[in-house]
mmCIF file of C-alpha atoms in Angstrom:
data_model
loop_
_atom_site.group_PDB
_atom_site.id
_atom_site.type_symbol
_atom_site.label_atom_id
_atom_site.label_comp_id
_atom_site.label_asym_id
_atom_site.label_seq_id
_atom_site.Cartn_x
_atom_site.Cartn_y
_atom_site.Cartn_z
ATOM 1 C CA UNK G 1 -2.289 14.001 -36.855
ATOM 2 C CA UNK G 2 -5.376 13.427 -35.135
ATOM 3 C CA UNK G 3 -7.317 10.325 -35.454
ATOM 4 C CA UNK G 4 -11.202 10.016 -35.649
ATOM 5 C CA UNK G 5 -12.985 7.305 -35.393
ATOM 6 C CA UNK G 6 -16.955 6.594 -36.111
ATOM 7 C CA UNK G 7 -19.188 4.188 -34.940
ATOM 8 C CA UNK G 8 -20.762 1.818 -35.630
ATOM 9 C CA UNK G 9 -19.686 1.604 -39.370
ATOM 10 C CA UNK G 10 -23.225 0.232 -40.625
ATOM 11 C CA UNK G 11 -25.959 0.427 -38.688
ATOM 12 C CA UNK G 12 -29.585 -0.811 -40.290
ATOM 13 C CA UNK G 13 -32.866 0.202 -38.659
ATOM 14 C CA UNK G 14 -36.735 -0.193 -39.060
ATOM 15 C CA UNK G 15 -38.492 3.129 -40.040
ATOM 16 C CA UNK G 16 -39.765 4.785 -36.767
ATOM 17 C CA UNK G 17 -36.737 3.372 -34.900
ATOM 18 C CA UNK G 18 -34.228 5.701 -32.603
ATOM 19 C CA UNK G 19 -30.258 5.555 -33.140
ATOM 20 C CA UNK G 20 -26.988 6.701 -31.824
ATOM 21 C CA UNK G 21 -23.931 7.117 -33.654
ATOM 22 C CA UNK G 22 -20.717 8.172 -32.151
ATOM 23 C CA UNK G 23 -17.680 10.081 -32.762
ATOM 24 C CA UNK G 24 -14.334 9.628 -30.772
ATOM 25 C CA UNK G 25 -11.603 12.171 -31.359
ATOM 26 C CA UNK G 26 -7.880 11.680 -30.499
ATOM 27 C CA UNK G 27 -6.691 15.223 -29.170
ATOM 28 C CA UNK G 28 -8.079 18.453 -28.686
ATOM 29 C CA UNK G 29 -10.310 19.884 -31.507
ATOM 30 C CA UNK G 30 -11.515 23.760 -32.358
ATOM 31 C CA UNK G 31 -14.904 22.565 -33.733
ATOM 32 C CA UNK G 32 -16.945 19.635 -34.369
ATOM 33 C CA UNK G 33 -19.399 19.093 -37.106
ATOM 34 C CA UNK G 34 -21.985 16.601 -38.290
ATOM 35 C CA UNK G 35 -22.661 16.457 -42.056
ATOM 36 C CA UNK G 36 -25.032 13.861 -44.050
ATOM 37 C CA UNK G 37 -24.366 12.304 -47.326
ATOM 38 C CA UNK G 38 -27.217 11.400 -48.839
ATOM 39 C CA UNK G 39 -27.412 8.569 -51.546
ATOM 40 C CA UNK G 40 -27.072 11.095 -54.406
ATOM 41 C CA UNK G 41 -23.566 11.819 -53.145
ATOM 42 C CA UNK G 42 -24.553 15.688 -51.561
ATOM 43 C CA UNK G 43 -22.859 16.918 -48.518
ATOM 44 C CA UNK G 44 -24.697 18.647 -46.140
ATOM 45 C CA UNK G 45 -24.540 20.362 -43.122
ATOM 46 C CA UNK G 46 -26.248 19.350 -39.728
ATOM 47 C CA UNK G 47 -24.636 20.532 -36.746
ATOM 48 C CA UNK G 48 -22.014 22.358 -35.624
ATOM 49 C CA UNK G 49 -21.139 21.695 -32.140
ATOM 50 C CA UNK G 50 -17.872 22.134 -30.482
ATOM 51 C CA UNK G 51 -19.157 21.664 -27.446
ATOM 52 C CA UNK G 52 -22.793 21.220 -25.693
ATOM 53 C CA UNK G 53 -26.146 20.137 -27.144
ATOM 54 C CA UNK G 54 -28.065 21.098 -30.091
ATOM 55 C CA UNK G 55 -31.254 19.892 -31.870
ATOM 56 C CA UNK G 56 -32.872 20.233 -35.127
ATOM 57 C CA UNK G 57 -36.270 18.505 -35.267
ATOM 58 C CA UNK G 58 -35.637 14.523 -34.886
ATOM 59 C CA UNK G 59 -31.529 14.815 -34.804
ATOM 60 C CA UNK G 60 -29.528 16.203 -32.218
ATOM 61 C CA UNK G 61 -25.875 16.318 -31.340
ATOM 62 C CA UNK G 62 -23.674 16.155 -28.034
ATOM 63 C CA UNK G 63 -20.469 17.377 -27.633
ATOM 64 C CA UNK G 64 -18.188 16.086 -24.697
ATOM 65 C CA UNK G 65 -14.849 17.882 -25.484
ATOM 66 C CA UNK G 66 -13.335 17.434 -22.308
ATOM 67 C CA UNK G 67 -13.825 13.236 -23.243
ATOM 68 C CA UNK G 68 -13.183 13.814 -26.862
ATOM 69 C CA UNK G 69 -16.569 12.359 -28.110
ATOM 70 C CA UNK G 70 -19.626 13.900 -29.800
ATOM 71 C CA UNK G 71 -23.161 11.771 -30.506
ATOM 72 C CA UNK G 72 -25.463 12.390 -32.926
ATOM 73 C CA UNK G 73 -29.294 11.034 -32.148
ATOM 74 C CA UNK G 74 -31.753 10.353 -34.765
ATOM 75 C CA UNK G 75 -35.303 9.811 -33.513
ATOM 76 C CA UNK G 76 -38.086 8.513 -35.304
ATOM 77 C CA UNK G 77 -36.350 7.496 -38.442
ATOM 78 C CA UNK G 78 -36.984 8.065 -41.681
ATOM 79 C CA UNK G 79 -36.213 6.370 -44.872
ATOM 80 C CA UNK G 80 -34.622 9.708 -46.007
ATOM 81 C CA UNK G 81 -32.408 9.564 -43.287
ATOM 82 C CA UNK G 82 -30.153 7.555 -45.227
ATOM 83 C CA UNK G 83 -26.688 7.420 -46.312
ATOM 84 C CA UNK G 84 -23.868 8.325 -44.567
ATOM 85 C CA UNK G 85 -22.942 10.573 -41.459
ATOM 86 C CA UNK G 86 -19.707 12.244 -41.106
ATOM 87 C CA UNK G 87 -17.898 13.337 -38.117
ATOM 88 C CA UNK G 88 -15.097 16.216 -38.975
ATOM 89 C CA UNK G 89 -12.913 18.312 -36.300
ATOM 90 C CA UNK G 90 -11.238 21.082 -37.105
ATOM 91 C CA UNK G 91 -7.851 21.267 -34.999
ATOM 92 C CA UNK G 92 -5.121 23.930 -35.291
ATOM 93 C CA UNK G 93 -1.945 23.050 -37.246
ATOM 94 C CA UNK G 94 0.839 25.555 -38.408
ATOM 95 C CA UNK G 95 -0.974 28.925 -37.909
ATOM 96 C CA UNK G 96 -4.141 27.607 -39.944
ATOM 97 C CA UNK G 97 -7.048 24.902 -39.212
ATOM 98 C CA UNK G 98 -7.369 21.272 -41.102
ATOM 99 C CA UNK G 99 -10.683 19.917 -41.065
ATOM 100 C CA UNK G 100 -10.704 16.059 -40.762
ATOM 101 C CA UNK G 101 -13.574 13.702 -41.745
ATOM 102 C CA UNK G 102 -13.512 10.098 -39.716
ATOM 103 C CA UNK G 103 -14.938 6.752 -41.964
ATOM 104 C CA UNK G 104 -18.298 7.692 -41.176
ATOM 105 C CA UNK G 105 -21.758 5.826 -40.562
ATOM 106 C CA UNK G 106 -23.547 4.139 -43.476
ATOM 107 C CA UNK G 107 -27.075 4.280 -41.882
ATOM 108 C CA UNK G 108 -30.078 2.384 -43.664
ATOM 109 C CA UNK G 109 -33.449 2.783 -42.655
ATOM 110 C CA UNK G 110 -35.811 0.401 -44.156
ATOM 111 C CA UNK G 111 -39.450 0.805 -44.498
ATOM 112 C CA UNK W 1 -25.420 33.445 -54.091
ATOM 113 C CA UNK W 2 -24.493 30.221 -55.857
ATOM 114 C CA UNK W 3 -22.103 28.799 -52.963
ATOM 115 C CA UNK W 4 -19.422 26.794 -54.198
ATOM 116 C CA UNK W 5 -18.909 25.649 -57.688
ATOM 117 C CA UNK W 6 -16.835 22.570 -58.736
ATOM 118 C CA UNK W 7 -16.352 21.637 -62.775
ATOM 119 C CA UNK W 8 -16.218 19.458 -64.386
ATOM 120 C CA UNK W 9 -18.361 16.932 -63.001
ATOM 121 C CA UNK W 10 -17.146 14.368 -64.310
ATOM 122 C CA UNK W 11 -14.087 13.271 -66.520
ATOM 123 C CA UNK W 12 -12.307 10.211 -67.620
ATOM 124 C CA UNK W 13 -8.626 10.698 -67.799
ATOM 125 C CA UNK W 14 -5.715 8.182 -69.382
ATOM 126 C CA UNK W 15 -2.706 7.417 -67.513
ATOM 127 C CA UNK W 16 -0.144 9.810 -67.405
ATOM 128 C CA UNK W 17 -2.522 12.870 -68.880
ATOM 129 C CA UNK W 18 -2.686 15.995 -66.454
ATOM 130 C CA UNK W 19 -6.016 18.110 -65.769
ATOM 131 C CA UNK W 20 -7.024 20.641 -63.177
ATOM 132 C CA UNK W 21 -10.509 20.511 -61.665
ATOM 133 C CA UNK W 22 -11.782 24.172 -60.926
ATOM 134 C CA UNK W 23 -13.481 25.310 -56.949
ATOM 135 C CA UNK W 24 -15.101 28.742 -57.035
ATOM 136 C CA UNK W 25 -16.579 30.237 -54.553
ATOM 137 C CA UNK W 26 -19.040 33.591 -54.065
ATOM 138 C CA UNK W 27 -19.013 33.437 -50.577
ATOM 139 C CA UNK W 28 -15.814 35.623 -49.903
ATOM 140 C CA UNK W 29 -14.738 32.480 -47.406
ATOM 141 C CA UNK W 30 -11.188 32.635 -46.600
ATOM 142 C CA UNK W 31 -10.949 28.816 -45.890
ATOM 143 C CA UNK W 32 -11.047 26.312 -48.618
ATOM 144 C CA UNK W 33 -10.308 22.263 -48.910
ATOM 145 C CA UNK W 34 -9.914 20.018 -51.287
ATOM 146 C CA UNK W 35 -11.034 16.216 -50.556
ATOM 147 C CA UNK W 36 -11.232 12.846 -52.126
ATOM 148 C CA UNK W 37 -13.162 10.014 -51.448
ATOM 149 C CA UNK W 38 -13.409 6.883 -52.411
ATOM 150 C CA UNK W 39 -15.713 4.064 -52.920
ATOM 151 C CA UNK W 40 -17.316 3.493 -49.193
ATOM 152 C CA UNK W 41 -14.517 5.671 -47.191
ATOM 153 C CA UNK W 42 -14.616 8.574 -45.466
ATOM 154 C CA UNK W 43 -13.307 12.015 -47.076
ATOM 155 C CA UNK W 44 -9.137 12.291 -47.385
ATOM 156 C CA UNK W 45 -8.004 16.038 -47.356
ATOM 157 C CA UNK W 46 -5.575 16.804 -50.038
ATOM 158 C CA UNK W 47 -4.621 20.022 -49.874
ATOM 159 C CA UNK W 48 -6.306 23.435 -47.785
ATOM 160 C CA UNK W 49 -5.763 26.928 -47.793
ATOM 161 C CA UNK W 50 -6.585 29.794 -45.007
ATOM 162 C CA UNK W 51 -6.279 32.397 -47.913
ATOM 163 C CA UNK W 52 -5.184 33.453 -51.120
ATOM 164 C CA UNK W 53 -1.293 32.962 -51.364
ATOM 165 C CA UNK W 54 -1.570 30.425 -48.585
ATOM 166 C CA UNK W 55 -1.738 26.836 -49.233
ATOM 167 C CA UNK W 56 -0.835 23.649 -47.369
ATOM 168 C CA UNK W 57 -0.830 19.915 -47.177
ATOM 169 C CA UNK W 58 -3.245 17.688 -46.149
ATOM 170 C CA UNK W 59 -3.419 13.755 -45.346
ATOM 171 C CA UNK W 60 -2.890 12.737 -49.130
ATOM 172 C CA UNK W 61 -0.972 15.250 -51.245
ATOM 173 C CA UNK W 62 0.888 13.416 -53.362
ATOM 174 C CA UNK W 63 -0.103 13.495 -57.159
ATOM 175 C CA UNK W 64 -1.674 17.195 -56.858
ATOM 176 C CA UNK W 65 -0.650 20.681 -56.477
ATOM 177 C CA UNK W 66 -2.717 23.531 -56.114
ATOM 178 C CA UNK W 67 -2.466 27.667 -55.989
ATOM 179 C CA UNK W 68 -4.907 30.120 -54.525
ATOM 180 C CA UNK W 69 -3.887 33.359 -56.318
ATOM 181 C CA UNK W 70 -7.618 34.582 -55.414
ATOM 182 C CA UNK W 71 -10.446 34.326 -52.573
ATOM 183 C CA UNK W 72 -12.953 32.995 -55.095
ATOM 184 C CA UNK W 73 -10.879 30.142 -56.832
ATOM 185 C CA UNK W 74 -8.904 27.259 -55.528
ATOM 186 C CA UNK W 75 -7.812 25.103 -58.240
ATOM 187 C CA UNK W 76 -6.547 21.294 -57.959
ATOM 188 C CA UNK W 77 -3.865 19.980 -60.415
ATOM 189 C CA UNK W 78 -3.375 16.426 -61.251
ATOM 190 C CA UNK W 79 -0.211 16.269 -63.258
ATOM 191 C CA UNK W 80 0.578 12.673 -63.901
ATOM 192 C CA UNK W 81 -2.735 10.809 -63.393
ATOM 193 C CA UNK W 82 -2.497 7.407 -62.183
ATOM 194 C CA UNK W 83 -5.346 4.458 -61.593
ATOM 195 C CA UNK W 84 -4.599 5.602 -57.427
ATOM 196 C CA UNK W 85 -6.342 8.922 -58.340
ATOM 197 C CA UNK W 86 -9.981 6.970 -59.109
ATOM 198 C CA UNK W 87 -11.923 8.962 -57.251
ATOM 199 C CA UNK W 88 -14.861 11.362 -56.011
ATOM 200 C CA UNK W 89 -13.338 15.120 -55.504
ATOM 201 C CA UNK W 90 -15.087 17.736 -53.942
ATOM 202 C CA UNK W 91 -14.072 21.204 -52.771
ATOM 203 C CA UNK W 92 -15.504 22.806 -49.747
ATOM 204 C CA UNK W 93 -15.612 26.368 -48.658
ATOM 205 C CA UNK W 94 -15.945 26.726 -44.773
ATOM 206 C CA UNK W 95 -16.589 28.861 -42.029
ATOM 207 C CA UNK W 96 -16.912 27.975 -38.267
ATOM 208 C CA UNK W 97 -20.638 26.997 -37.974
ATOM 209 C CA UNK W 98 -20.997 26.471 -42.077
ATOM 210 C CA UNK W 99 -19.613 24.216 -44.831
ATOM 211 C CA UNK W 100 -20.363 24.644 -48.268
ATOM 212 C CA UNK W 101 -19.634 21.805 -50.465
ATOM 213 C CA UNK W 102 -19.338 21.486 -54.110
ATOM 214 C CA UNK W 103 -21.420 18.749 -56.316
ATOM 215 C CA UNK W 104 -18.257 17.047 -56.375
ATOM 216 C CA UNK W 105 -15.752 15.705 -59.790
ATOM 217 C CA UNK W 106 -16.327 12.209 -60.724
ATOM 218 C CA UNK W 107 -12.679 10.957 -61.929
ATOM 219 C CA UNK W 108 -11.787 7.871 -63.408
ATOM 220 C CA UNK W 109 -8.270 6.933 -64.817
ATOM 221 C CA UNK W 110 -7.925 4.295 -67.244
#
């Protein structure tokens, strides 16, 4: 299957400072997506980006598929930026579509 | 619109004991996942499906079974637990350009 792999794994920052975490992916993919999960556990959504650039206020995402990497940028960071970032590609197998997470980013940001 | 629903939230189970956590979802999504994580890893799939009568298996299947006899529900079936199923479960419902997650099952085997 395809492998996906995050980094860095822990990455600790100063309120106010910019980051960039990245996502390398081992074949082909359908889609790309960003998600946060925040310290309470919660899932949530941020970008999906199968290929290109998109922003939402501070964060925005880059999708290289022809290199097989996508970057998500934080600017300005917040101490409710924290938790953990997850990369997942969705990739075609057997007539339907897995979605696979990599180990993700545990992100602190201190105040 | 109250997205997906996962239940219970959290359960303690003995070895050996079987249980089935419940996904429902009100979103009329045809794609639905099952996932596990553990303590400071990324999320495992376990089992998806692209539609009711239509499942198949993920990274980590072993352990669990499920059945999608319905768009709304997805259930996941743990029929022997053991200590290896510890984990976090949650259930997603997903659409190219959305994911819907539940709150996620809590599981502990003693």
């Amino acid at each position: 299957g395809i492998q996906v792999e995050q980094s860095p794994p822990d990455l600790i920052l100063q309120e106010g400072a910019n980051s960039t975490l990245r996502c390398n992916f081992s074949d082909s993919v359908n889609n790309l997506q960003w998600f946060h999960q925040n310290p309470w556990g919660q899932l949530i959504n941020l970008f999906y980006i199968p290929s290109g650039t998109k922003q939402n206020g501070r964060l925005s995402a880059t999708t290289v598929a022809t290199e097989r990497y996508s970057l998500l940028y934080i600017s300005s960071s917040q101490t409710t930026d924290s938790g953990v970032y997850f990369c997942a590609v969705a990739y075609p197998e057997g007539g339907s579509e897995k979605l696979v997470f990599g180990k993700g980013t545990k992100l602190t940001v201190n105040p | 619109n109250a997205g997906v629903t996962q239940t219970p939230k959290f359960r303690i189970l003995k070895i050996g004991q079987s249980m089935t956590l419940q996904c429902t979802q009100d979103m009329n999504h045809n794609y639905m996942y099952w996932y596990r994580q553990d303590p400071g890893m990324g999320l495992k799939l376990i089992y998806y499906s692209v539609g009711a009568g239509i499942t198949d298996k993920g990274e980590v299947p072993n352990g669990y079974n499920v059945s999608r006899s319905t768009t709304e529900d997805f259930p996941l079936r743990l029929e022997l637990a053991a200590p290896s199923q510890t984990s976090v479960y949650f259930c997603a419902s997903i659409l190219p350009g959305e994911a819907f997650f539940g709150q996620g099952t809590r599981l502990t085997v003693v």
